[in-house]
PDB file of C-alpha atoms in Angstrom:
ATOM      1  CA  MET A 637     115.940 144.937 148.179  1.00 42.00           C
ATOM      2  CA  LEU A 638     114.152 142.658 150.653  1.00 44.00           C
ATOM      3  CA  PRO A 639     116.098 142.624 154.046  1.00 48.00           C
ATOM      4  CA  LEU A 640     116.690 138.835 154.329  1.00 47.00           C
ATOM      5  CA  PHE A 641     119.355 139.070 156.837  1.00 48.00           C
ATOM      6  CA  ASP A 642     117.378 138.607 159.948  1.00 62.00           C
ATOM      7  CA  LEU A 643     115.410 135.424 158.707  1.00 74.00           C
ATOM      8  CA  SER A 644     116.432 131.876 158.409  1.00 82.00           C
ATOM      9  CA  LEU A 645     116.070 130.237 155.018  1.00 86.00           C
ATOM     10  CA  MET A 646     113.611 127.618 156.300  1.00 90.00           C
ATOM     11  CA  HIS A 647     111.396 130.250 157.719  1.00 91.00           C
ATOM     12  CA  ALA A 648     111.578 132.433 154.547  1.00 92.00           C
ATOM     13  CA  ILE A 649     110.460 129.348 152.534  1.00 94.00           C
ATOM     14  CA  LEU A 650     107.754 128.567 154.963  1.00 95.00           C
ATOM     15  CA  VAL A 651     106.411 131.995 154.902  1.00 96.00           C
ATOM     16  CA  ALA A 652     106.703 132.385 151.051  1.00 97.00           C
ATOM     17  CA  VAL A 653     104.770 129.033 150.463  1.00 97.00           C
ATOM     18  CA  LEU A 654     101.897 129.811 152.957  1.00 97.00           C
ATOM     19  CA  ALA A 655     101.542 133.356 151.713  1.00 98.00           C
ATOM     20  CA  TYR A 656     101.369 132.245 148.077  1.00 98.00           C
ATOM     21  CA  LEU A 657      98.701 129.666 148.901  1.00 98.00           C
ATOM     22  CA  LEU A 658      96.655 132.271 150.695  1.00 97.00           C
ATOM     23  CA  GLY A 659      97.167 134.838 147.950  1.00 97.00           C
ATOM     24  CA  SER A 660      96.191 132.352 145.303  1.00 97.00           C
ATOM     25  CA  ILE A 661      92.587 131.896 146.653  1.00 96.00           C
ATOM     26  CA  PRO A 662      90.404 133.403 143.891  1.00 95.00           C
ATOM     27  CA  PHE A 663      87.791 135.110 145.835  1.00 95.00           C
ATOM     28  CA  GLY A 664      86.214 136.933 143.019  1.00 92.00           C
ATOM     29  CA  MET A 665      85.571 133.622 141.106  1.00 92.00           C
ATOM     30  CA  VAL A 666      84.296 131.976 144.235  1.00 92.00           C
ATOM     31  CA  LEU A 667      81.838 134.788 145.196  1.00 92.00           C
ATOM     32  CA  ALA A 668      80.528 135.079 141.555  1.00 89.00           C
ATOM     33  CA  ARG A 669      79.837 131.317 141.584  1.00 90.00           C
ATOM     34  CA  ILE A 670      78.201 131.463 145.075  1.00 91.00           C
ATOM     35  CA  MET A 671      76.082 134.683 144.190  1.00 91.00           C
ATOM     36  CA  GLY A 672      75.085 133.128 140.879  1.00 89.00           C
ATOM     37  CA  LEU A 673      76.794 135.692 138.701  1.00 87.00           C
ATOM     38  CA  GLY A 674      78.331 133.333 136.144  1.00 84.00           C
ATOM     39  CA  ASN A 675      81.947 132.504 135.239  1.00 84.00           C
ATOM     40  CA  LEU A 676      84.042 135.707 135.565  1.00 85.00           C
ATOM     41  CA  ARG A 677      86.339 134.547 132.600  1.00 84.00           C
ATOM     42  CA  ASP A 678      83.182 134.928 130.361  1.00 81.00           C
ATOM     43  CA  ILE A 679      82.393 138.450 131.604  1.00 82.00           C
ATOM     44  CA  GLY A 680      84.113 141.718 130.611  1.00 75.00           C
ATOM     45  CA  SER A 681      87.846 141.480 130.765  1.00 74.00           C
ATOM     46  CA  GLY A 682      87.770 138.026 132.059  1.00 76.00           C
ATOM     47  CA  ASN A 683      89.791 139.062 135.203  1.00 83.00           C
ATOM     48  CA  ILE A 684      89.050 137.617 138.482  1.00 85.00           C
ATOM     49  CA  GLY A 685      89.198 140.881 140.411  1.00 86.00           C
ATOM     50  CA  ALA A 686      86.605 143.343 141.879  1.00 86.00           C
ATOM     51  CA  THR A 687      86.565 145.587 138.847  1.00 79.00           C
ATOM     52  CA  ASN A 688      85.532 142.853 136.649  1.00 85.00           C
ATOM     53  CA  VAL A 689      83.012 141.605 139.201  1.00 89.00           C
ATOM     54  CA  LEU A 690      81.589 145.008 139.184  1.00 83.00           C
ATOM     55  CA  ARG A 691      80.827 144.508 135.451  1.00 84.00           C
ATOM     56  CA  THR A 692      78.305 141.900 136.486  1.00 85.00           C
ATOM     57  CA  GLY A 693      76.159 144.655 137.843  1.00 83.00           C
ATOM     58  CA  ASN A 694      76.438 143.418 141.445  1.00 88.00           C
ATOM     59  CA  LYS A 695      78.136 146.069 143.492  1.00 90.00           C
ATOM     60  CA  PHE A 696      78.040 144.198 146.757  1.00 94.00           C
ATOM     61  CA  ALA A 697      79.905 141.141 145.164  1.00 92.00           C
ATOM     62  CA  ALA A 698      82.487 143.656 143.867  1.00 91.00           C
ATOM     63  CA  LEU A 699      82.854 145.149 147.230  1.00 94.00           C
ATOM     64  CA  LEU A 700      83.262 141.765 148.881  1.00 95.00           C
ATOM     65  CA  THR A 701      85.835 140.696 146.352  1.00 95.00           C
ATOM     66  CA  LEU A 702      87.769 143.819 146.993  1.00 94.00           C
ATOM     67  CA  ILE A 703      87.723 143.356 150.701  1.00 96.00           C
ATOM     68  CA  PHE A 704      88.874 139.771 150.529  1.00 97.00           C
ATOM     69  CA  ASP A 705      91.397 140.110 147.792  1.00 97.00           C
ATOM     70  CA  ALA A 706      92.922 143.059 149.934  1.00 97.00           C
ATOM     71  CA  GLY A 707      92.478 141.151 153.150  1.00 97.00           C
ATOM     72  CA  LYS A 708      94.367 138.135 152.002  1.00 98.00           C
ATOM     73  CA  GLY A 709      97.446 140.201 151.173  1.00 98.00           C
ATOM     74  CA  GLY A 710      97.034 142.098 154.624  1.00 98.00           C
ATOM     75  CA  VAL A 711      96.542 139.014 156.577  1.00 98.00           C
ATOM     76  CA  ALA A 712      99.499 137.232 155.037  1.00 98.00           C
ATOM     77  CA  VAL A 713     101.689 140.311 155.974  1.00 98.00           C
ATOM     78  CA  LEU A 714     100.401 140.655 159.398  1.00 98.00           C
ATOM     79  CA  ILE A 715     100.671 136.944 160.474  1.00 97.00           C
ATOM     80  CA  ALA A 716     104.215 136.764 158.958  1.00 97.00           C
ATOM     81  CA  HIS A 717     105.282 139.769 160.963  1.00 96.00           C
ATOM     82  CA  ALA A 718     103.837 138.636 164.098  1.00 95.00           C
ATOM     83  CA  MET A 719     105.629 135.180 163.754  1.00 93.00           C
ATOM     84  CA  PHE A 720     109.081 136.245 162.294  1.00 93.00           C
ATOM     85  CA  GLY A 721     109.359 140.034 161.896  1.00 93.00           C
ATOM     86  CA  SER A 722     109.614 142.702 159.229  1.00 91.00           C
ATOM     87  CA  ALA A 723     111.636 140.572 156.686  1.00 92.00           C
ATOM     88  CA  ALA A 724     109.106 137.777 156.813  1.00 95.00           C
ATOM     89  CA  ALA A 725     106.339 140.419 156.487  1.00 96.00           C
ATOM     90  CA  GLN A 726     107.811 141.657 153.035  1.00 96.00           C
ATOM     91  CA  ILE A 727     108.405 138.250 151.846  1.00 96.00           C
ATOM     92  CA  ALA A 728     104.831 137.327 152.694  1.00 98.00           C
ATOM     93  CA  GLY A 729     103.656 140.373 150.941  1.00 98.00           C
ATOM     94  CA  LEU A 730     105.612 139.577 147.661  1.00 98.00           C
ATOM     95  CA  PHE A 731     104.314 135.973 147.623  1.00 98.00           C
ATOM     96  CA  ALA A 732     100.787 136.771 148.451  1.00 98.00           C
ATOM     97  CA  PHE A 733     100.762 139.111 145.501  1.00 98.00           C
ATOM     98  CA  LEU A 734     102.452 136.397 143.337  1.00 98.00           C
ATOM     99  CA  GLY A 735      99.661 133.995 144.497  1.00 97.00           C
ATOM    100  CA  HIS A 736      96.888 136.247 143.344  1.00 97.00           C
ATOM    101  CA  CYS A 737      98.409 136.903 140.005  1.00 96.00           C
ATOM    102  CA  PHE A 738      99.547 133.282 139.350  1.00 96.00           C
ATOM    103  CA  PRO A 739      97.295 131.037 141.316  1.00 95.00           C
ATOM    104  CA  ILE A 740      97.988 127.414 141.050  1.00 93.00           C
ATOM    105  CA  TRP A 741      94.271 126.392 141.217  1.00 90.00           C
ATOM    106  CA  LEU A 742      93.663 128.486 137.890  1.00 91.00           C
ATOM    107  CA  LYS A 743      96.619 127.226 135.984  1.00 90.00           C
ATOM    108  CA  PHE A 744      98.563 130.354 137.073  1.00 92.00           C
ATOM    109  CA  LYS A 745      96.272 132.617 135.177  1.00 91.00           C
ATOM    110  CA  GLY A 746      95.014 135.008 137.847  1.00 92.00           C
ATOM    111  CA  GLY A 747      94.131 138.679 138.400  1.00 91.00           C
ATOM    112  CA  LYS A 748      96.246 141.855 138.268  1.00 93.00           C
ATOM    113  CA  GLY A 749      96.740 142.285 141.835  1.00 94.00           C
ATOM    114  CA  VAL A 750      95.652 145.862 142.610  1.00 95.00           C
ATOM    115  CA  ALA A 751      93.432 145.047 145.617  1.00 95.00           C
ATOM    116  CA  THR A 752      95.887 142.539 147.122  1.00 97.00           C
ATOM    117  CA  PHE A 753      98.760 145.115 146.584  1.00 97.00           C
ATOM    118  CA  LEU A 754      96.833 147.880 148.521  1.00 97.00           C
ATOM    119  CA  GLY A 755      96.038 145.353 151.332  1.00 98.00           C
ATOM    120  CA  ILE A 756      99.809 144.422 151.611  1.00 98.00           C
ATOM    121  CA  VAL A 757     100.861 147.976 151.705  1.00 98.00           C
ATOM    122  CA  LEU A 758      98.309 148.801 154.204  1.00 98.00           C
ATOM    123  CA  ALA A 759      99.517 146.065 156.598  1.00 98.00           C
ATOM    124  CA  LEU A 760     103.163 146.999 156.072  1.00 97.00           C
ATOM    125  CA  SER A 761     102.595 150.750 156.761  1.00 97.00           C
ATOM    126  CA  PHE A 762      98.978 152.047 157.362  1.00 97.00           C
ATOM    127  CA  SER A 763     100.028 155.609 156.437  1.00 97.00           C
ATOM    128  CA  THR A 764     101.684 154.409 153.208  1.00 98.00           C
ATOM    129  CA  GLY A 765      98.776 152.260 152.411  1.00 97.00           C
ATOM    130  CA  LEU A 766      96.305 155.039 153.045  1.00 98.00           C
ATOM    131  CA  ALA A 767      98.282 157.311 150.711  1.00 98.00           C
ATOM    132  CA  ALA A 768      98.236 154.609 148.041  1.00 97.00           C
ATOM    133  CA  CYS A 769      94.494 154.082 148.436  1.00 96.00           C
ATOM    134  CA  LEU A 770      93.874 157.904 148.171  1.00 97.00           C
ATOM    135  CA  SER A 771      96.087 158.054 145.070  1.00 97.00           C
ATOM    136  CA  TRP A 772      94.026 155.367 143.562  1.00 96.00           C
ATOM    137  CA  LEU A 773      90.739 157.305 144.512  1.00 95.00           C
ATOM    138  CA  VAL A 774      91.935 160.601 143.150  1.00 97.00           C
ATOM    139  CA  ALA A 775      93.051 159.136 140.013  1.00 96.00           C
ATOM    140  CA  ALA A 776      89.774 157.108 139.622  1.00 93.00           C
ATOM    141  CA  ILE A 777      87.671 160.256 140.218  1.00 94.00           C
ATOM    142  CA  ILE A 778      89.602 162.253 137.802  1.00 94.00           C
ATOM    143  CA  GLY A 779      89.720 159.652 135.017  1.00 91.00           C
ATOM    144  CA  ARG A 780      87.037 157.211 135.684  1.00 92.00           C
ATOM    145  CA  ILE A 781      89.409 154.406 134.528  1.00 92.00           C
ATOM    146  CA  SER A 782      90.353 151.782 137.036  1.00 87.00           C
ATOM    147  CA  SER A 783      93.474 150.615 135.548  1.00 91.00           C
ATOM    148  CA  ALA A 784      94.866 154.182 135.102  1.00 95.00           C
ATOM    149  CA  ALA A 785      94.146 154.683 138.935  1.00 96.00           C
ATOM    150  CA  ALA A 786      95.997 151.469 139.698  1.00 95.00           C
ATOM    151  CA  LEU A 787      98.981 152.428 137.534  1.00 97.00           C
ATOM    152  CA  VAL A 788      99.235 155.831 139.245  1.00 97.00           C
ATOM    153  CA  SER A 789      98.962 154.319 142.699  1.00 97.00           C
ATOM    154  CA  ALA A 790     101.421 151.735 142.199  1.00 98.00           C
ATOM    155  CA  ALA A 791     104.023 154.061 140.693  1.00 98.00           C
ATOM    156  CA  LEU A 792     103.576 156.454 143.713  1.00 98.00           C
ATOM    157  CA  THR A 793     103.811 153.877 146.444  1.00 98.00           C
ATOM    158  CA  PRO A 794     107.575 153.538 146.721  1.00 98.00           C
ATOM    159  CA  ILE A 795     107.594 157.224 147.089  1.00 98.00           C
ATOM    160  CA  TRP A 796     105.095 157.100 149.836  1.00 98.00           C
ATOM    161  CA  PHE A 797     107.137 154.494 151.602  1.00 98.00           C
ATOM    162  CA  TYR A 798     109.948 156.959 151.693  1.00 97.00           C
ATOM    163  CA  VAL A 799     107.806 159.821 152.711  1.00 97.00           C
ATOM    164  CA  PHE A 800     106.321 157.969 155.660  1.00 96.00           C
ATOM    165  CA  GLY A 801     109.581 156.573 156.952  1.00 94.00           C
ATOM    166  CA  MET A 802     109.709 152.956 155.846  1.00 94.00           C
ATOM    167  CA  PRO A 803     112.737 153.048 153.355  1.00 95.00           C
ATOM    168  CA  SER A 804     113.277 149.285 154.012  1.00 94.00           C
ATOM    169  CA  ALA A 805     110.105 148.609 152.003  1.00 96.00           C
ATOM    170  CA  ILE A 806     110.919 150.740 148.988  1.00 97.00           C
ATOM    171  CA  GLY A 807     112.520 147.809 147.093  1.00 96.00           C
ATOM    172  CA  LEU A 808     109.318 145.770 147.731  1.00 97.00           C
ATOM    173  CA  GLY A 809     107.261 148.696 146.520  1.00 97.00           C
ATOM    174  CA  ILE A 810     109.226 149.036 143.317  1.00 98.00           C
ATOM    175  CA  ILE A 811     109.002 145.243 142.740  1.00 98.00           C
ATOM    176  CA  LEU A 812     105.264 145.178 143.211  1.00 98.00           C
ATOM    177  CA  ALA A 813     104.716 148.366 141.147  1.00 98.00           C
ATOM    178  CA  ALA A 814     106.680 146.957 138.244  1.00 98.00           C
ATOM    179  CA  LEU A 815     104.625 143.612 138.393  1.00 97.00           C
ATOM    180  CA  ILE A 816     101.436 145.788 138.395  1.00 97.00           C
ATOM    181  CA  TRP A 817     102.544 147.709 135.341  1.00 97.00           C
ATOM    182  CA  TRP A 818     103.591 144.490 133.616  1.00 97.00           C
ATOM    183  CA  ARG A 819     100.255 142.897 134.425  1.00 95.00           C
ATOM    184  CA  HIS A 820      98.423 145.780 132.973  1.00 95.00           C
ATOM    185  CA  SER A 821     100.269 145.899 129.722  1.00 94.00           C
ATOM    186  CA  ALA A 822      97.144 145.215 127.750  1.00 92.00           C
ATOM    187  CA  ASN A 823      95.351 148.044 129.640  1.00 92.00           C
ATOM    188  CA  ILE A 824      98.178 150.427 128.825  1.00 95.00           C
ATOM    189  CA  SER A 825      97.824 149.569 125.147  1.00 95.00           C
ATOM    190  CA  ARG A 826      94.182 150.461 125.337  1.00 93.00           C
ATOM    191  CA  LEU A 827      94.737 153.488 127.385  1.00 94.00           C
ATOM    192  CA  LEU A 828      97.218 154.626 124.653  1.00 94.00           C
ATOM    193  CA  ASN A 829      94.545 154.213 122.055  1.00 94.00           C
ATOM    194  CA  GLY A 830      91.451 155.304 123.871  1.00 89.00           C
ATOM    195  CA  THR A 831      89.545 152.147 124.191  1.00 89.00           C
ATOM    196  CA  GLU A 832      90.017 151.407 127.910  1.00 88.00           C
ATOM    197  CA  PRO A 833      86.501 151.098 129.611  1.00 81.00           C
ATOM    198  CA  LYS A 834      85.354 153.359 132.236  1.00 81.00           C
ATOM    199  CA  ILE A 835      84.626 152.135 135.809  1.00 73.00           C
ATOM    200  CA  GLY A 836      81.391 150.206 136.020  1.00 55.00           C
ATOM    201  CA  LYS A 837      81.138 149.585 132.275  1.00 60.00           C
ATOM    202  CA  LYS A 838      80.171 146.090 131.382  1.00 54.00           C
TER     203      LYS A 838
END
Protein backbone atom coordinates (compact mmCIF):
# COMPACT_ATOMS: atom_id res chain seq x y z
CA MET A 1 0.00 0.00 0.00
CA LEU A 2 1.04 3.65 0.17
CA PRO A 3 4.40 4.20 1.93
CA LEU A 4 3.30 6.66 4.61
CA PHE A 5 6.04 6.02 7.12
CA ASP A 6 8.26 8.90 5.97
CA LEU A 7 5.53 11.58 5.94
CA SER A 8 3.92 13.44 8.83
CA LEU A 9 0.16 13.36 9.22
CA MET A 10 -0.19 17.12 8.74
CA HIS A 11 1.86 17.04 5.55
CA ALA A 12 -0.15 14.08 4.27
CA ILE A 13 -3.43 15.94 4.89
CA LEU A 14 -2.10 19.12 3.25
CA VAL A 15 -0.96 17.20 0.18
CA ALA A 16 -4.25 15.30 -0.05
CA VAL A 17 -6.42 18.43 0.15
CA LEU A 18 -4.41 20.48 -2.34
CA ALA A 19 -4.10 17.59 -4.78
CA TYR A 20 -7.84 16.94 -4.56
CA LEU A 21 -8.64 20.59 -5.30
CA LEU A 22 -6.28 20.63 -8.28
CA GLY A 23 -7.64 17.35 -9.59
CA SER A 24 -11.22 18.57 -9.24
CA ILE A 25 -10.85 21.35 -11.83
CA PRO A 26 -13.19 20.21 -14.67
CA PHE A 27 -11.09 21.34 -17.62
CA GLY A 28 -13.33 19.60 -20.16
CA MET A 29 -16.39 21.56 -19.08
CA VAL A 30 -14.44 24.81 -18.79
CA LEU A 31 -12.96 24.47 -22.28
CA ALA A 32 -16.29 23.42 -23.78
CA ARG A 33 -17.94 26.54 -22.37
CA ILE A 34 -15.10 28.86 -23.43
CA MET A 35 -15.03 27.43 -26.96
CA GLY A 36 -18.81 27.50 -27.36
CA LEU A 37 -19.26 23.72 -27.56
CA GLY A 38 -22.16 23.58 -25.15
CA ASN A 39 -22.70 21.70 -21.90
CA LEU A 40 -20.84 18.37 -21.92
CA ARG A 41 -23.55 16.90 -19.70
CA ASP A 42 -25.90 17.15 -22.70
CA ILE A 43 -23.44 15.64 -25.20
CA GLY A 44 -22.65 11.98 -25.86
CA SER A 45 -22.07 10.10 -22.62
CA GLY A 46 -22.35 13.25 -20.52
CA ASN A 47 -18.82 12.70 -19.27
CA ILE A 48 -16.44 15.64 -18.70
CA GLY A 49 -13.32 14.02 -20.20
CA ALA A 50 -11.49 14.27 -23.52
CA THR A 51 -13.33 11.37 -25.18
CA ASN A 52 -16.67 13.10 -24.73
CA VAL A 53 -15.24 16.47 -25.77
CA LEU A 54 -14.17 14.74 -28.99
CA ARG A 55 -17.82 13.90 -29.61
CA THR A 56 -18.47 17.62 -30.09
CA GLY A 57 -16.39 17.36 -33.25
CA ASN A 58 -13.71 19.73 -31.95
CA LYS A 59 -10.45 17.77 -31.94
CA PHE A 60 -8.43 20.70 -30.64
CA ALA A 61 -10.68 21.07 -27.60
CA ALA A 62 -10.42 17.33 -26.97
CA LEU A 63 -6.62 17.51 -27.19
CA LEU A 64 -6.50 20.44 -24.77
CA THR A 65 -8.77 18.58 -22.36
CA LEU A 66 -6.51 15.53 -22.53
CA ILE A 67 -3.42 17.64 -21.86
CA PHE A 68 -4.93 19.60 -18.98
CA ASP A 69 -6.56 16.58 -17.33
CA ALA A 70 -3.31 14.63 -17.54
CA GLY A 71 -1.33 17.69 -16.53
CA LYS A 72 -3.22 18.32 -13.30
CA GLY A 73 -2.46 14.80 -12.13
CA GLY A 74 1.18 15.06 -13.14
CA VAL A 75 1.66 18.51 -11.62
CA ALA A 76 0.14 17.41 -8.31
CA VAL A 77 2.55 14.47 -8.14
CA LEU A 78 5.64 16.48 -9.12
CA ILE A 79 4.98 19.31 -6.67
CA ALA A 80 4.29 16.92 -3.81
CA HIS A 81 7.43 14.94 -4.60
CA ALA A 82 9.57 18.08 -4.72
CA MET A 83 8.22 19.30 -1.39
CA PHE A 84 7.84 16.12 0.68
CA GLY A 85 9.16 13.08 -1.19
CA SER A 86 7.86 9.90 -2.78
CA ALA A 87 5.16 9.09 -0.23
CA ALA A 88 3.62 12.52 -0.72
CA ALA A 89 3.79 12.05 -4.48
CA GLN A 90 1.69 8.89 -4.27
CA ILE A 91 -0.83 10.52 -1.95
CA ALA A 92 -1.06 13.46 -4.34
CA GLY A 93 -1.63 11.10 -7.24
CA LEU A 94 -4.45 9.29 -5.46
CA PHE A 95 -6.24 12.45 -4.36
CA ALA A 96 -5.81 14.26 -7.68
CA PHE A 97 -7.48 11.25 -9.28
CA LEU A 98 -10.29 11.32 -6.71
CA GLY A 99 -10.69 15.04 -7.33
CA HIS A 100 -11.23 14.44 -11.03
CA CYS A 101 -13.70 11.62 -10.47
CA PHE A 102 -15.56 13.29 -7.59
CA PRO A 103 -15.13 17.08 -7.93
CA ILE A 104 -16.74 19.19 -5.25
CA TRP A 105 -17.62 21.84 -7.87
CA LEU A 106 -19.83 19.37 -9.80
CA LYS A 107 -21.58 17.80 -6.81
CA PHE A 108 -19.01 14.96 -6.86
CA LYS A 109 -20.08 13.85 -10.35
CA GLY A 110 -16.89 13.96 -12.40
CA GLY A 111 -15.06 12.04 -15.08
CA LYS A 112 -13.65 8.56 -15.27
CA GLY A 113 -10.07 9.67 -14.71
CA VAL A 114 -8.15 8.02 -17.55
CA ALA A 115 -6.16 11.07 -18.67
CA THR A 116 -5.51 12.09 -15.07
CA PHE A 117 -4.43 8.53 -14.31
CA LEU A 118 -1.93 8.56 -17.17
CA GLY A 119 -0.55 11.93 -16.07
CA ILE A 120 -0.08 10.62 -12.53
CA VAL A 121 1.74 7.50 -13.71
CA LEU A 122 3.98 9.48 -16.06
CA ALA A 123 4.98 11.79 -13.21
CA LEU A 124 5.68 8.91 -10.82
CA SER A 125 7.71 6.91 -13.35
CA PHE A 126 8.14 8.14 -16.91
CA SER A 127 8.97 4.69 -18.28
CA THR A 128 5.92 3.17 -16.58
CA GLY A 129 3.73 6.00 -17.80
CA LEU A 130 5.03 5.61 -21.33
CA ALA A 131 4.24 1.89 -21.22
CA ALA A 132 0.73 2.68 -19.93
CA CYS A 133 0.17 5.21 -22.72
CA LEU A 134 1.43 2.77 -25.35
CA SER A 135 -0.84 0.08 -23.90
CA TRP A 136 -3.79 2.44 -24.33
CA LEU A 137 -2.71 3.37 -27.85
CA VAL A 138 -2.27 -0.21 -29.04
CA ALA A 139 -5.61 -1.27 -27.56
CA ALA A 140 -7.32 1.79 -29.06
CA ILE A 141 -5.87 1.12 -32.53
CA ILE A 142 -6.94 -2.50 -32.39
CA GLY A 143 -10.42 -2.05 -30.94
CA ARG A 144 -11.23 1.60 -31.75
CA ILE A 145 -12.98 1.82 -28.37
CA SER A 146 -11.61 4.29 -25.84
CA SER A 147 -13.10 2.64 -22.75
CA ALA A 148 -11.66 -0.78 -23.63
CA ALA A 149 -8.25 0.77 -24.18
CA ALA A 150 -8.47 2.49 -20.81
CA LEU A 151 -9.37 -0.76 -19.05
CA VAL A 152 -6.44 -2.57 -20.66
CA SER A 153 -3.99 0.21 -19.81
CA ALA A 154 -5.17 0.45 -16.20
CA ALA A 155 -4.97 -3.31 -15.67
CA LEU A 156 -1.43 -3.48 -17.03
CA THR A 157 -0.05 -0.48 -15.13
CA PRO A 158 0.70 -2.27 -11.81
CA ILE A 159 2.65 -4.81 -13.87
CA TRP A 160 4.55 -2.00 -15.61
CA PHE A 161 5.44 -0.51 -12.21
CA TYR A 162 7.02 -3.84 -11.30
CA VAL A 163 8.76 -4.29 -14.65
CA PHE A 164 10.30 -0.80 -14.55
CA GLY A 165 11.57 -1.07 -11.00
CA MET A 166 9.06 0.87 -8.93
CA PRO A 167 7.47 -1.77 -6.68
CA SER A 168 6.54 0.84 -4.06
CA ALA A 169 3.91 2.19 -6.47
CA ILE A 170 2.27 -1.15 -7.27
CA GLY A 171 -0.29 -0.68 -4.48
CA LEU A 172 -1.26 2.73 -5.83
CA GLY A 173 -1.42 1.29 -9.33
CA ILE A 174 -3.83 -1.41 -8.18
CA ILE A 175 -6.03 1.11 -6.37
CA LEU A 176 -6.21 3.44 -9.37
CA ALA A 177 -6.83 0.55 -11.76
CA ALA A 178 -9.66 -0.74 -9.56
CA LEU A 179 -11.21 2.74 -9.45
CA ILE A 180 -10.99 3.08 -13.23
CA TRP A 181 -12.68 -0.30 -13.72
CA TRP A 182 -15.38 0.68 -11.23
CA ARG A 183 -15.93 4.05 -12.93
CA HIS A 184 -16.26 2.20 -16.24
CA SER A 185 -18.90 -0.27 -15.03
CA ALA A 186 -21.51 1.07 -17.46
CA ASN A 187 -18.96 0.92 -20.29
CA ILE A 188 -18.15 -2.67 -19.40
CA SER A 189 -21.84 -3.55 -19.67
CA ARG A 190 -22.01 -1.93 -23.09
CA LEU A 191 -18.81 -3.67 -24.18
CA LEU A 192 -20.30 -7.01 -23.23
CA ASN A 193 -23.48 -6.40 -25.22
CA GLY A 194 -21.71 -4.75 -28.16
CA THR A 195 -23.19 -1.26 -27.88
CA GLU A 196 -20.14 0.73 -26.73
CA PRO A 197 -19.46 3.55 -29.24
CA LYS A 198 -16.27 3.76 -31.26
CA ILE A 199 -13.73 6.57 -30.80
CA GLY A 200 -14.95 9.81 -32.36
CA LYS A 201 -18.56 8.69 -32.68
CA LYS A 202 -21.00 11.35 -31.51
